Coordinates of C-alpha atoms in Angstrom, one line a residue:
Chain E
M1 CA 98.0 -47.0 -110.6
N2 CA 96.3 -43.7 -110.1
R3 CA 92.8 -45.2 -110.4
R4 CA 93.5 -47.5 -107.5
K5 CA 94.6 -44.6 -105.3
I6 CA 91.5 -42.6 -106.2
E7 CA 89.3 -45.6 -105.5
E8 CA 91.0 -46.0 -102.1
W9 CA 90.5 -42.4 -101.2
F10 CA 86.9 -42.5 -102.4
F11 CA 85.9 -45.4 -100.3
K12 CA 87.8 -44.2 -97.3
G13 CA 86.0 -40.9 -97.5
L14 CA 82.7 -42.8 -97.8
M15 CA 83.5 -44.8 -94.7
I16 CA 84.5 -41.8 -92.7
G17 CA 81.3 -40.1 -93.9
S18 CA 79.2 -43.1 -92.8
A19 CA 80.8 -43.2 -89.4
V20 CA 80.3 -39.5 -88.9
M21 CA 76.6 -40.0 -90.0
V22 CA 76.1 -42.7 -87.5
L23 CA 77.7 -40.7 -84.7
G24 CA 75.9 -37.6 -85.9
S25 CA 72.5 -39.3 -85.5
L26 CA 73.4 -40.0 -81.9
V27 CA 74.3 -36.4 -81.4
L28 CA 71.2 -35.3 -83.2
I29 CA 68.9 -37.5 -81.0
L30 CA 70.5 -36.3 -77.8
C31 CA 70.4 -32.7 -78.9
T32 CA 66.8 -32.9 -80.0
V33 CA 65.7 -34.4 -76.7
V34 CA 67.7 -32.0 -74.6
W35 CA 66.7 -28.9 -76.7
R36 CA 62.9 -29.7 -76.6
G37 CA 62.8 -31.3 -73.2
L38 CA 64.8 -28.9 -71.1
P39 CA 62.5 -25.9 -71.4
A40 CA 59.5 -28.0 -70.2
L41 CA 61.4 -29.6 -67.4
N42 CA 60.8 -28.3 -63.9
L43 CA 60.8 -29.5 -60.3
E44 CA 57.1 -30.1 -60.3
M45 CA 57.5 -32.7 -63.1
I46 CA 59.6 -35.0 -61.0
T47 CA 58.2 -34.4 -57.5
Q48 CA 54.4 -34.7 -58.1
T49 CA 51.9 -37.1 -59.4
P50 CA 49.4 -35.9 -62.0
K51 CA 46.6 -33.7 -60.6
G52 CA 43.1 -33.5 -62.1
G53 CA 43.2 -32.5 -65.7
Y54 CA 46.9 -33.1 -66.0
Y55 CA 46.5 -34.5 -69.5
L56 CA 44.6 -31.4 -70.5
G57 CA 47.4 -29.2 -69.4
G58 CA 46.6 -29.1 -65.6
A59 CA 49.1 -29.1 -62.8
G60 CA 51.1 -32.0 -61.6
G61 CA 54.1 -34.1 -62.7
I62 CA 55.1 -37.6 -63.7
L63 CA 56.4 -38.9 -60.4
N64 CA 53.9 -41.8 -60.7
A65 CA 55.6 -42.9 -64.0
I66 CA 59.2 -42.4 -62.6
V67 CA 58.5 -44.5 -59.5
G68 CA 56.4 -47.0 -61.4
S69 CA 59.2 -47.5 -63.9
L70 CA 61.8 -47.9 -61.1
Y71 CA 59.5 -50.5 -59.4
L72 CA 58.9 -52.3 -62.6
A73 CA 62.4 -52.5 -63.9
G74 CA 63.8 -53.0 -60.3
G75 CA 61.5 -55.9 -59.6
A76 CA 62.2 -57.4 -63.0
T77 CA 65.9 -57.0 -62.6
V78 CA 65.9 -58.7 -59.2
L79 CA 63.8 -61.6 -60.5
A80 CA 66.0 -61.9 -63.6
M81 CA 69.1 -61.9 -61.5
A82 CA 67.8 -64.9 -59.5
I83 CA 67.3 -66.8 -62.7
S84 CA 70.2 -65.5 -64.8
L85 CA 73.1 -66.1 -62.4
P86 CA 72.4 -69.8 -61.8
I87 CA 72.1 -70.3 -65.6
A88 CA 75.3 -68.5 -66.3
L89 CA 77.1 -70.4 -63.5
Y90 CA 75.6 -73.6 -64.9
L91 CA 77.1 -72.9 -68.3
H92 CA 80.6 -72.5 -66.8
F93 CA 80.7 -74.9 -63.9
Y94 CA 78.3 -77.7 -64.4
V95 CA 77.6 -78.3 -68.1
T96 CA 79.2 -81.6 -69.1
R97 CA 78.8 -81.5 -72.8
S98 CA 79.8 -78.4 -74.8
R99 CA 77.0 -79.2 -77.2
H100 CA 74.5 -78.5 -74.4
A101 CA 76.1 -75.2 -73.6
A102 CA 76.1 -74.2 -77.2
M103 CA 72.4 -75.0 -77.5
I104 CA 71.5 -73.0 -74.4
R105 CA 73.5 -70.1 -75.7
L106 CA 71.7 -70.3 -79.0
A107 CA 68.4 -70.3 -77.2
L108 CA 69.4 -67.2 -75.2
D109 CA 70.5 -65.4 -78.4
V110 CA 67.2 -66.2 -80.1
L111 CA 65.3 -65.1 -77.0
W112 CA 67.3 -61.8 -77.1
G113 CA 66.0 -61.3 -80.6
I114 CA 62.3 -61.8 -79.8
P115 CA 60.5 -58.5 -80.1
S116 CA 59.3 -56.9 -76.8
I117 CA 55.7 -56.8 -78.0
V118 CA 55.7 -60.6 -78.2
Y119 CA 57.0 -60.8 -74.6
G120 CA 54.1 -58.4 -73.7
V121 CA 51.6 -60.6 -75.4
F122 CA 53.0 -63.8 -73.9
A123 CA 53.1 -62.3 -70.4
F124 CA 49.5 -61.2 -70.9
I125 CA 48.5 -64.8 -71.7
L126 CA 50.3 -66.0 -68.6
M127 CA 48.5 -63.4 -66.6
L128 CA 45.1 -64.6 -67.9
L129 CA 46.1 -68.1 -66.8
L130 CA 47.0 -66.8 -63.4
G131 CA 43.9 -64.6 -63.1
L132 CA 46.0 -61.4 -62.9
R133 CA 44.8 -58.1 -64.2
A134 CA 47.1 -55.4 -65.6
S135 CA 49.3 -54.7 -62.6
L136 CA 52.8 -54.1 -61.3
L137 CA 53.3 -57.8 -61.0
G138 CA 52.2 -58.4 -64.6
G139 CA 54.6 -55.8 -65.8
I140 CA 57.4 -57.3 -63.8
I141 CA 56.7 -60.7 -65.3
A142 CA 56.9 -59.3 -68.9
L143 CA 60.1 -57.3 -68.2
T144 CA 61.7 -60.2 -66.5
L145 CA 61.2 -62.3 -69.6
L146 CA 62.6 -59.4 -71.7
E147 CA 65.7 -58.9 -69.4
L148 CA 66.5 -62.6 -68.9
P149 CA 68.4 -63.3 -72.1
I150 CA 70.2 -59.9 -72.0
M151 CA 71.4 -60.4 -68.4
T152 CA 72.2 -64.1 -68.8
R153 CA 74.4 -63.6 -71.9
G154 CA 76.1 -60.6 -70.2
M155 CA 76.9 -62.7 -67.1
D156 CA 77.9 -65.6 -69.3
E157 CA 80.5 -63.4 -71.1
A158 CA 81.7 -62.0 -67.8
L159 CA 82.2 -65.5 -66.4
A160 CA 84.1 -66.5 -69.5
M161 CA 86.8 -64.0 -68.5
V162 CA 87.6 -65.9 -65.3
P163 CA 91.1 -67.4 -65.9
P164 CA 91.0 -71.3 -65.9
A165 CA 94.0 -71.4 -63.6
L166 CA 91.9 -69.7 -60.9
K167 CA 89.2 -72.3 -61.2
E168 CA 91.8 -75.1 -61.1
A169 CA 93.5 -73.6 -58.1
S170 CA 90.2 -73.6 -56.3
Y171 CA 89.4 -77.2 -57.3
S172 CA 92.8 -78.4 -56.2
L173 CA 92.2 -77.0 -52.8
G174 CA 89.2 -79.2 -52.5
A175 CA 86.4 -76.7 -53.2
T176 CA 83.3 -78.0 -54.9
R177 CA 82.0 -76.6 -58.2
L178 CA 79.4 -74.6 -56.2
E179 CA 81.9 -73.2 -53.9
T180 CA 84.3 -72.3 -56.7
A181 CA 81.4 -70.7 -58.6
L182 CA 80.1 -68.6 -55.8
K183 CA 83.2 -67.7 -53.8
V184 CA 85.8 -67.4 -56.5
A185 CA 84.2 -66.9 -59.9
V186 CA 81.4 -64.5 -58.8
R187 CA 83.9 -62.3 -57.0
Q188 CA 86.4 -62.4 -59.8
S189 CA 83.8 -61.4 -62.4
M190 CA 81.9 -59.0 -60.2
P191 CA 82.4 -55.9 -62.5
G192 CA 81.2 -57.8 -65.5
L193 CA 78.2 -59.2 -63.6
L194 CA 77.2 -55.7 -62.5
T195 CA 77.5 -54.4 -66.0
A196 CA 75.2 -57.2 -67.2
I197 CA 72.7 -56.3 -64.5
L198 CA 72.7 -52.6 -65.2
L199 CA 72.5 -53.2 -69.0
A200 CA 69.4 -55.4 -68.4
F201 CA 67.9 -52.8 -66.0
G202 CA 68.4 -50.1 -68.7
R203 CA 66.7 -52.2 -71.3
G204 CA 63.9 -52.9 -68.9
I205 CA 63.2 -49.3 -67.8
G206 CA 63.2 -48.1 -71.4
D207 CA 60.9 -50.7 -72.9
A208 CA 57.3 -49.7 -73.7
A209 CA 55.8 -52.5 -75.8
S210 CA 56.1 -55.2 -73.1
V211 CA 54.4 -53.2 -70.3
L212 CA 51.7 -51.8 -72.5
F213 CA 49.1 -54.5 -71.7
T214 CA 50.7 -56.0 -68.7
A215 CA 51.4 -53.1 -66.3
G216 CA 48.5 -50.8 -67.2
F217 CA 48.6 -47.1 -66.3
T218 CA 47.6 -45.1 -63.4
D219 CA 48.0 -41.6 -61.9
H220 CA 48.9 -43.1 -58.5
I221 CA 52.1 -44.6 -57.2
P222 CA 51.3 -48.3 -56.9
G223 CA 51.0 -49.5 -53.3
S224 CA 51.0 -53.2 -53.9
L225 CA 52.0 -55.7 -56.5
L226 CA 48.5 -56.2 -57.7
E227 CA 47.8 -52.5 -58.5
P228 CA 48.4 -51.1 -61.9
A229 CA 51.7 -49.2 -62.4
A230 CA 52.6 -46.3 -64.7
S231 CA 55.8 -46.3 -66.6
L232 CA 58.0 -43.6 -68.1
P233 CA 57.9 -44.8 -71.7
L234 CA 54.1 -45.1 -71.7
A235 CA 53.8 -41.7 -69.9
I236 CA 55.8 -40.2 -72.8
F237 CA 53.7 -42.0 -75.4
F238 CA 50.3 -40.9 -73.8
Q239 CA 51.4 -37.3 -73.3
L240 CA 52.6 -37.1 -76.9
N241 CA 49.3 -38.4 -78.2
T242 CA 47.3 -35.6 -76.5
P243 CA 46.3 -32.7 -78.8
F244 CA 47.7 -30.1 -76.4
P245 CA 51.1 -28.5 -77.0
V246 CA 51.6 -28.0 -73.3
V247 CA 51.2 -31.7 -72.6
Q248 CA 53.3 -32.6 -75.6
D249 CA 56.1 -30.4 -74.2
R250 CA 55.9 -32.5 -71.0
A251 CA 56.3 -35.6 -73.2
Y252 CA 59.6 -34.2 -74.4
A253 CA 60.6 -33.4 -70.8
S254 CA 59.7 -36.9 -69.8
A255 CA 61.8 -38.3 -72.7
L256 CA 64.7 -36.2 -71.4
I257 CA 64.3 -37.7 -67.9
L258 CA 64.2 -41.3 -69.3
T259 CA 67.2 -40.6 -71.5
V260 CA 69.2 -39.2 -68.6
I261 CA 68.3 -42.2 -66.4
V262 CA 69.3 -44.7 -69.1
L263 CA 72.5 -43.0 -70.2
G264 CA 73.4 -42.2 -66.6
L265 CA 73.1 -45.9 -65.8
S266 CA 75.4 -46.9 -68.6
M267 CA 78.0 -44.3 -67.5
I268 CA 77.7 -45.5 -63.9
S269 CA 78.3 -49.1 -65.0
R270 CA 81.4 -48.0 -66.8
R271 CA 82.7 -46.1 -63.8
L272 CA 81.8 -49.0 -61.5
T273 CA 83.6 -51.4 -63.7
G274 CA 86.8 -49.3 -63.4
K275 CA 86.5 -49.1 -59.6
L276 CA 85.8 -52.7 -59.0
T277 CA 88.5 -54.1 -61.2
E278 CA 91.1 -53.1 -58.5
H279 CA 90.3 -56.3 -56.7
V280 CA 90.3 -58.6 -59.7
I281 CA 93.1 -61.1 -60.1
R282 CA 94.7 -60.9 -63.4
Chain N
M1 CA 89.8 -80.3 -66.9
K2 CA 87.3 -79.2 -64.4
S3 CA 85.2 -82.3 -64.4
S4 CA 88.2 -84.5 -63.9
A5 CA 89.3 -82.4 -61.0
T6 CA 85.9 -82.7 -59.5
E7 CA 85.9 -86.4 -59.9
M8 CA 89.2 -86.6 -58.1
I9 CA 87.8 -84.6 -55.2
L10 CA 84.7 -86.7 -55.3
G11 CA 86.6 -90.0 -55.3
F12 CA 88.9 -88.7 -52.5
L13 CA 85.9 -87.8 -50.3
L14 CA 84.0 -90.9 -51.0
A15 CA 87.0 -93.1 -50.2
K16 CA 87.2 -91.4 -46.8
T17 CA 83.6 -92.6 -46.1
P18 CA 84.2 -96.2 -45.0
D19 CA 80.6 -97.2 -44.4
K20 CA 78.9 -97.6 -47.8
Q21 CA 75.5 -98.4 -46.3
M22 CA 75.3 -94.9 -44.8
G23 CA 75.1 -93.8 -48.4
Q24 CA 73.9 -90.3 -49.2
R25 CA 73.4 -89.1 -45.6
S26 CA 77.0 -89.5 -44.4
R27 CA 78.3 -87.6 -47.4
P28 CA 79.5 -84.1 -46.5
N29 CA 76.8 -81.5 -46.8
R30 CA 79.0 -79.6 -49.2
L31 CA 78.8 -82.3 -51.9
F32 CA 75.1 -82.6 -51.4
M33 CA 74.7 -78.9 -51.9
D34 CA 77.0 -79.0 -54.9
R35 CA 75.1 -81.8 -56.6
H36 CA 71.6 -80.4 -55.9
A37 CA 72.5 -76.8 -56.8
G38 CA 73.8 -78.2 -60.1
R39 CA 70.5 -80.0 -60.7
L40 CA 68.6 -76.8 -59.9
M41 CA 70.7 -74.7 -62.2
G42 CA 70.5 -77.3 -64.9
S43 CA 66.7 -77.3 -64.8
L44 CA 66.6 -73.5 -65.0
A45 CA 68.9 -73.6 -68.0
L46 CA 66.7 -76.3 -69.6
A47 CA 63.6 -74.1 -68.9
I48 CA 65.2 -71.1 -70.6
G49 CA 66.1 -73.3 -73.5
L50 CA 62.5 -74.4 -73.9
L51 CA 61.0 -70.9 -73.3
V52 CA 61.2 -70.1 -77.1
L53 CA 59.1 -73.2 -77.8
L54 CA 56.7 -72.4 -75.0
I55 CA 56.1 -68.9 -76.3
A56 CA 55.6 -70.1 -79.8
F57 CA 53.2 -72.8 -78.6
A58 CA 51.2 -70.5 -76.4
L59 CA 50.7 -68.0 -79.2
F60 CA 49.8 -70.7 -81.6
L61 CA 47.3 -72.2 -79.3
R62 CA 45.6 -68.9 -78.6
A63 CA 45.6 -68.0 -82.3
Y64 CA 44.2 -71.4 -83.4
P65 CA 40.5 -70.3 -83.4
I66 CA 41.1 -67.8 -86.1
L67 CA 42.6 -70.5 -88.3
T68 CA 39.5 -72.6 -88.0
Y69 CA 37.5 -69.6 -88.9
M70 CA 39.6 -68.5 -91.9
S71 CA 42.3 -70.3 -93.9
V72 CA 45.9 -69.1 -93.7
G73 CA 45.7 -67.9 -97.3
E74 CA 42.6 -65.8 -96.6
L75 CA 44.2 -64.3 -93.5
L76 CA 47.4 -63.4 -95.3
T77 CA 45.9 -62.0 -98.4
G78 CA 42.6 -60.5 -97.1
T79 CA 42.6 -56.7 -97.5
S80 CA 39.6 -55.9 -95.3
W81 CA 40.0 -55.4 -91.6
H82 CA 36.7 -55.0 -89.8
P83 CA 36.9 -57.1 -86.6
L84 CA 33.3 -56.3 -85.6
K85 CA 32.0 -57.7 -89.0
G86 CA 34.3 -60.7 -88.7
D87 CA 36.8 -59.6 -91.4
F88 CA 40.4 -60.2 -90.5
G89 CA 42.7 -59.5 -93.4
F90 CA 46.3 -59.1 -92.5
Y91 CA 47.5 -58.0 -95.9
P92 CA 47.6 -54.2 -95.2
F93 CA 49.5 -54.8 -92.0
I94 CA 52.0 -57.3 -93.4
M95 CA 52.7 -54.9 -96.3
G96 CA 53.1 -52.1 -93.8
T97 CA 55.7 -54.1 -91.9
L98 CA 57.5 -55.1 -95.0
W99 CA 57.6 -51.6 -96.5
V100 CA 58.8 -50.0 -93.3
T101 CA 61.4 -52.7 -92.6
S102 CA 62.7 -52.7 -96.2
V103 CA 63.1 -49.0 -96.4
G104 CA 64.8 -49.1 -93.0
M105 CA 67.2 -51.7 -94.2
I106 CA 68.0 -49.9 -97.4
V107 CA 68.8 -46.8 -95.4
A108 CA 70.7 -48.7 -92.7
V109 CA 72.8 -51.3 -94.5
P110 CA 75.3 -49.2 -96.6
P111 CA 76.4 -46.8 -93.8
S112 CA 76.5 -49.5 -91.2
L113 CA 78.7 -51.8 -93.3
L114 CA 81.0 -49.0 -94.3
T115 CA 81.3 -47.9 -90.7
A116 CA 82.0 -51.5 -89.6
I117 CA 84.7 -51.8 -92.3
Y118 CA 86.2 -48.5 -91.2
L119 CA 86.3 -49.5 -87.6
A120 CA 87.7 -53.0 -88.3
E121 CA 90.2 -52.1 -91.0
Y122 CA 91.2 -48.5 -90.9
A123 CA 90.5 -46.9 -87.5
S124 CA 93.4 -46.7 -85.0
L125 CA 93.0 -48.2 -81.6
R126 CA 92.3 -44.8 -80.2
V127 CA 89.5 -43.9 -82.6
R128 CA 88.0 -47.3 -82.2
S129 CA 88.0 -47.1 -78.4
L130 CA 86.4 -43.7 -78.7
V131 CA 83.7 -44.6 -81.3
K132 CA 82.6 -48.0 -80.1
P133 CA 81.2 -46.9 -76.7
L134 CA 79.3 -44.1 -78.5
I135 CA 77.7 -46.6 -80.9
D136 CA 76.9 -48.8 -77.9
L137 CA 75.2 -45.7 -76.4
L138 CA 73.0 -45.5 -79.5
A139 CA 71.9 -49.1 -78.8
G140 CA 70.9 -48.2 -75.2
I141 CA 68.5 -45.4 -76.1
P142 CA 64.9 -46.4 -75.4
S143 CA 62.6 -46.9 -78.4
V144 CA 60.2 -44.2 -77.2
V145 CA 63.0 -41.7 -77.3
Y146 CA 63.7 -42.7 -80.9
G147 CA 60.0 -42.2 -81.6
I148 CA 60.1 -38.7 -80.0
W149 CA 63.1 -37.9 -82.1
G150 CA 61.3 -39.1 -85.2
V151 CA 58.3 -37.0 -84.4
L152 CA 60.3 -33.9 -83.8
T153 CA 62.9 -34.1 -86.5
I154 CA 62.3 -36.7 -89.2
V155 CA 58.5 -36.2 -89.7
P156 CA 58.7 -32.4 -90.2
L157 CA 61.8 -32.8 -92.4
I158 CA 59.8 -35.2 -94.7
R159 CA 56.7 -33.1 -94.5
N160 CA 58.4 -29.8 -95.4
F161 CA 61.3 -30.8 -97.6
V162 CA 61.8 -34.4 -98.7
A163 CA 58.2 -35.2 -99.7
P164 CA 57.5 -32.0 -101.7
A165 CA 60.9 -32.1 -103.4
L166 CA 60.9 -35.8 -104.4
H167 CA 57.3 -35.6 -105.4
R168 CA 58.1 -32.7 -107.8
W169 CA 61.2 -34.1 -109.3
L170 CA 60.7 -37.9 -109.2
G171 CA 56.9 -38.0 -108.8
F172 CA 56.6 -39.9 -112.1
F173 CA 57.8 -43.0 -110.2
P174 CA 54.9 -44.3 -108.1
L175 CA 57.4 -45.0 -105.4
F176 CA 58.0 -41.3 -104.8
R177 CA 54.5 -40.0 -105.3
S178 CA 53.2 -38.1 -102.3
D179 CA 49.5 -37.4 -101.5
N180 CA 50.1 -37.5 -97.7
P181 CA 50.7 -34.0 -96.4
T182 CA 51.4 -35.1 -92.8
G183 CA 54.9 -36.5 -93.0
Y184 CA 53.9 -39.5 -90.9
S185 CA 55.0 -42.1 -93.4
V186 CA 56.8 -45.3 -94.4
L187 CA 60.0 -43.2 -95.0
A188 CA 59.8 -41.7 -91.5
G189 CA 59.4 -45.1 -89.9
G190 CA 62.2 -46.5 -92.1
I191 CA 64.7 -43.8 -91.1
V192 CA 64.0 -44.2 -87.4
L193 CA 64.4 -48.0 -87.8
A194 CA 67.6 -47.5 -89.7
V195 CA 69.1 -45.5 -86.8
M196 CA 67.9 -48.1 -84.4
V197 CA 69.6 -51.0 -86.2
F198 CA 72.9 -49.2 -86.9
P199 CA 74.5 -50.4 -83.7
I200 CA 73.4 -54.0 -84.2
I201 CA 74.7 -54.3 -87.7
I202 CA 77.9 -52.4 -87.0
A203 CA 78.8 -54.4 -83.9
V204 CA 78.2 -57.8 -85.5
A205 CA 79.7 -56.9 -88.9
E206 CA 82.8 -55.4 -87.3
E207 CA 83.4 -58.5 -85.2
V208 CA 83.0 -60.7 -88.3
I209 CA 85.4 -58.6 -90.4
R210 CA 87.9 -58.6 -87.6
A211 CA 87.7 -62.4 -87.4
V212 CA 89.1 -62.7 -90.9
P213 CA 92.6 -64.1 -90.4
G214 CA 95.3 -61.4 -90.7
G215 CA 97.5 -63.6 -92.9
L216 CA 95.1 -63.2 -95.7
R217 CA 95.3 -59.5 -95.6
E218 CA 99.1 -59.5 -95.4
A219 CA 99.3 -61.8 -98.4
S220 CA 97.2 -59.5 -100.4
L221 CA 99.0 -56.4 -99.3
A222 CA 102.3 -58.1 -100.0
L223 CA 101.2 -58.6 -103.6
G224 CA 100.8 -54.9 -104.0
A225 CA 97.1 -54.5 -103.5
T226 CA 95.9 -51.3 -101.9
R227 CA 94.0 -51.5 -98.6
W228 CA 90.6 -51.1 -100.3
Q229 CA 91.5 -53.7 -102.9
T230 CA 92.4 -56.1 -100.1
I231 CA 89.1 -55.4 -98.3
K232 CA 87.1 -55.7 -101.5
H233 CA 88.7 -58.9 -102.9
V234 CA 90.0 -60.7 -99.9
V235 CA 88.4 -59.6 -96.6
L236 CA 84.9 -59.0 -97.6
R237 CA 84.8 -62.2 -99.8
R238 CA 85.7 -64.1 -96.7
A239 CA 83.3 -62.3 -94.5
V240 CA 80.2 -62.5 -96.7
P241 CA 78.3 -65.1 -94.6
G242 CA 78.9 -63.2 -91.4
V243 CA 78.1 -59.8 -92.9
L244 CA 74.8 -61.3 -94.2
A245 CA 74.1 -62.7 -90.8
S246 CA 74.6 -59.2 -89.3
V247 CA 72.2 -57.7 -91.8
M248 CA 69.6 -60.5 -91.0
L249 CA 69.9 -59.7 -87.3
G250 CA 69.3 -56.1 -88.0
F251 CA 66.3 -57.0 -90.1
S252 CA 64.7 -59.1 -87.5
R253 CA 65.2 -56.4 -84.9
A254 CA 63.6 -53.9 -87.3
F255 CA 60.8 -56.3 -88.1
G256 CA 59.7 -56.6 -84.5
E257 CA 60.2 -52.9 -83.4
T258 CA 57.0 -51.5 -82.1
M259 CA 56.9 -48.2 -80.3
A260 CA 59.2 -46.1 -82.3
V261 CA 57.7 -47.1 -85.6
M262 CA 54.2 -46.8 -84.3
M263 CA 54.8 -43.2 -83.4
V264 CA 56.0 -42.0 -86.8
V265 CA 54.3 -44.2 -89.4
G266 CA 50.8 -42.8 -89.5
N267 CA 48.9 -46.1 -88.7
L268 CA 46.4 -46.2 -91.6
P269 CA 45.2 -49.7 -92.3
K270 CA 45.9 -49.6 -96.1
A271 CA 48.8 -51.2 -97.9
P272 CA 51.3 -48.4 -98.9
H273 CA 52.3 -47.8 -102.5
S274 CA 54.8 -45.0 -102.0
I275 CA 57.4 -44.3 -99.4
F276 CA 55.4 -41.2 -98.4
D277 CA 52.2 -43.2 -97.7
A278 CA 51.2 -43.9 -94.2
A279 CA 51.4 -47.6 -93.1
Y280 CA 50.2 -49.7 -90.3
P281 CA 52.7 -52.4 -89.3
L282 CA 51.7 -55.7 -87.5
T283 CA 53.4 -54.6 -84.3
A284 CA 51.4 -51.4 -84.2
L285 CA 48.2 -53.4 -84.8
I286 CA 48.9 -55.6 -81.8
A287 CA 50.0 -52.7 -79.6
N288 CA 47.0 -50.5 -80.4
N289 CA 44.4 -53.1 -80.0
Y290 CA 45.5 -56.0 -77.8
G291 CA 44.4 -56.2 -74.2
E292 CA 41.1 -54.3 -74.6
V293 CA 39.4 -56.6 -77.1
M294 CA 38.6 -59.6 -75.1
S295 CA 34.9 -59.1 -75.7
V296 CA 35.0 -59.5 -79.5
P297 CA 35.3 -63.3 -80.0
L298 CA 37.8 -63.8 -82.7
Y299 CA 39.6 -60.4 -82.4
D300 CA 41.9 -61.6 -79.6
S301 CA 42.7 -64.7 -81.6
A302 CA 43.4 -62.7 -84.8
L303 CA 45.8 -60.4 -82.9
L304 CA 47.6 -63.4 -81.4
G305 CA 47.9 -64.7 -85.0
A306 CA 49.6 -61.5 -85.9
A307 CA 52.0 -61.9 -83.0
F308 CA 52.6 -65.5 -84.1
I309 CA 53.5 -64.4 -87.6
L310 CA 55.8 -61.8 -86.2
L311 CA 57.5 -64.3 -83.9
L312 CA 57.9 -66.9 -86.7
V313 CA 59.6 -64.5 -89.1
V314 CA 61.9 -63.1 -86.4
L315 CA 62.8 -66.6 -85.2
V316 CA 63.7 -67.8 -88.7
F317 CA 66.0 -64.9 -89.4
N318 CA 67.5 -65.0 -85.9
I319 CA 68.2 -68.7 -85.8
A320 CA 69.7 -68.6 -89.3
S321 CA 72.0 -65.7 -88.6
R322 CA 73.0 -67.1 -85.2
L323 CA 73.9 -70.5 -86.7
V324 CA 76.1 -68.7 -89.3
L325 CA 77.7 -66.6 -86.6
V326 CA 78.4 -69.5 -84.2
R327 CA 80.3 -71.2 -87.0
I328 CA 82.4 -68.2 -87.7
V329 CA 83.3 -67.7 -84.1
Q330 CA 84.2 -71.4 -83.8
G331 CA 86.3 -71.3 -87.0
G332 CA 88.2 -68.2 -85.9

C-alpha cells in the first residue's frame, strides 16, 4: 500500500520536474538572447545597412537583413497563400472520396517533415533549371515550398471547424460549392486562416538553411526580384562566425531582433484571433 | 451530405435549361465557375501530393553520377573525404548525424514523455492552458536562435564543467573520454536538438495519450489502482504505438536539423567516438559546401547524394509515424 503511494509521488515529482525543465529551457533561451543581445542593440543596428568594414567591427547596421527577411518571408507567404487556400478549400468542399483527402493530408504532413535544407537544395536545382542565380526570387521559391505544408495544414484545420449546418444552409439557399467556400467558410474561419498564415510567415522568416544557397547575401537592400537578398538568420550566422567580439555581439543583437519579430508575430496572431472571433457564428 | 445537396442544386438548375443543345454555354456562369475552380483546386492538390515524389526524383537524378562513379557501399562506408582527389566517403558524416541525433533523442525522450503524461493525465485545465502555449512558443523559436543559445550557454558549460568532470570520473568509458577542449561537441549538438524536439514529441504524445478512452482509466481506478499504476499498466500500454510515433517524428526532425546543430557541433570530418568529440553531420556538410562547388565535377552530385540519403531517412520515419497516428485518430 505504502509502496504504491511512494511510487505515485516519485513519478509525479519526476513529471513536474520534467515540465519545469522544458519550460525552464524556454526561459533560459529567451533570457540568454535578451541578456546578451540587449547591450549590443542600438538604433543604428536597425536603421542602417552595413558600411565598409562592418564585419570587421565598422559602422552600420543590419537593415539589409531585416528588410531582406521581410521581403523573402512576405513574398513566400503571399505565394504560399495563393496555393494553400485553394488546396485547403478543395479538401473541404470538392473532394469526393475521403481516401483522396486522407492521402493529400498525409502528403502534406510528410512535406512538413522534410528538412529545410532539402527544400533549399531542391529550390536550387529548380533555379538552375530556370537559369536563376541566388536572388530574392530564388529565396522566395525555397521559402514558399517550406511554408506550403505548414500553411495548408493550418488552413485545413481552421476550415474543419466550420459547422456543417452552416454549409448546408448555404447549399440549400442555392449557393455553389465555390460560393459557399469563399463567401461563407472563409469568413467563418478567418481567425484560423490568419493564424495559419502568420505561423507560416514566422517559420519562413526564421529559417536559414533554405535561403542559404537560394537567396544569397548582400549588404544592399534588394531593388528587384533578381538581386540577391540578405536575411536575418544568415546575418546572425555570418556575424557569429567572425573572429571579432564586437561583431559577435551584433550577432546576439540580431538574434534578439529575430526573436522579437517571431514571438511578436505569434502574440499578434493570438490577439487577432480573439478580436476576429466576435464575428464568427457559433 | 454536401455532394447530394450540390447534385440537387445542379439538377434543379439543369432542369430549368430547356434547350439541351445549348449545352455548356447556356449554363449559368456560376456553375461554370464552380466546376472549373474545383478542377483548378484539384490539380493544385494533386501537385502538392506529387511534390514529395518530385523532390525525391530530382535529388536522385542529380545524385546519379556519383553512383556510377562509386558503389553505394563505398559511398556509405568510405572514411576519406577529399573531393578534389575524387574521394567521397560519407561514413564520418553519417556517423556524425547518427551520434548527434541519438544523443539528442536520449536527452529529449524521457522529459518529453513525462511532460506529455503530466499534461494529459495530471494537469488541471488551467495549468494546461497556461503551459501548452508556452511549449508552442518553444516550437516557434528559429533554429539560429537555438544555435546562438547553444554557443552562449551549452558550449561553455560543457567546456568548463561537464567535459572535465565526466572525463575525470567516467573517463575509463570511451564514451566519456574528452580530448576536445573547445566544448563544440556531439553533446552540445544533442542538447540543442533535444530542446528543439521537446515541443514536437510533447504535442504529439499528449494528444495520443488523451485519445485513450476514459472508460479504461475509470475501470482501472475503480479496481483500486493508483493514478500512476493506471497510467503505467493501462494508459501507456494502450498508447505505445502513438508514443513511438511521436518519438519517431521527433527523431526525423532532429535528423534533418541543420543550422542549430552546425553552429555547436564543431564540424570536424571524423567519425566521433565520445560524446565530447566534434562531429560533422550530413546536413552541415551540405550547408557548408553546396552552391559554391559547381566547378568540381562530382562534388555537386555527391552533396546531392547526401541530401537524398537525408530525405530518404526522414521520409521513412515520417511516413511510418504518420500512418500510425492517422490510425489512432480515426480509431478515437
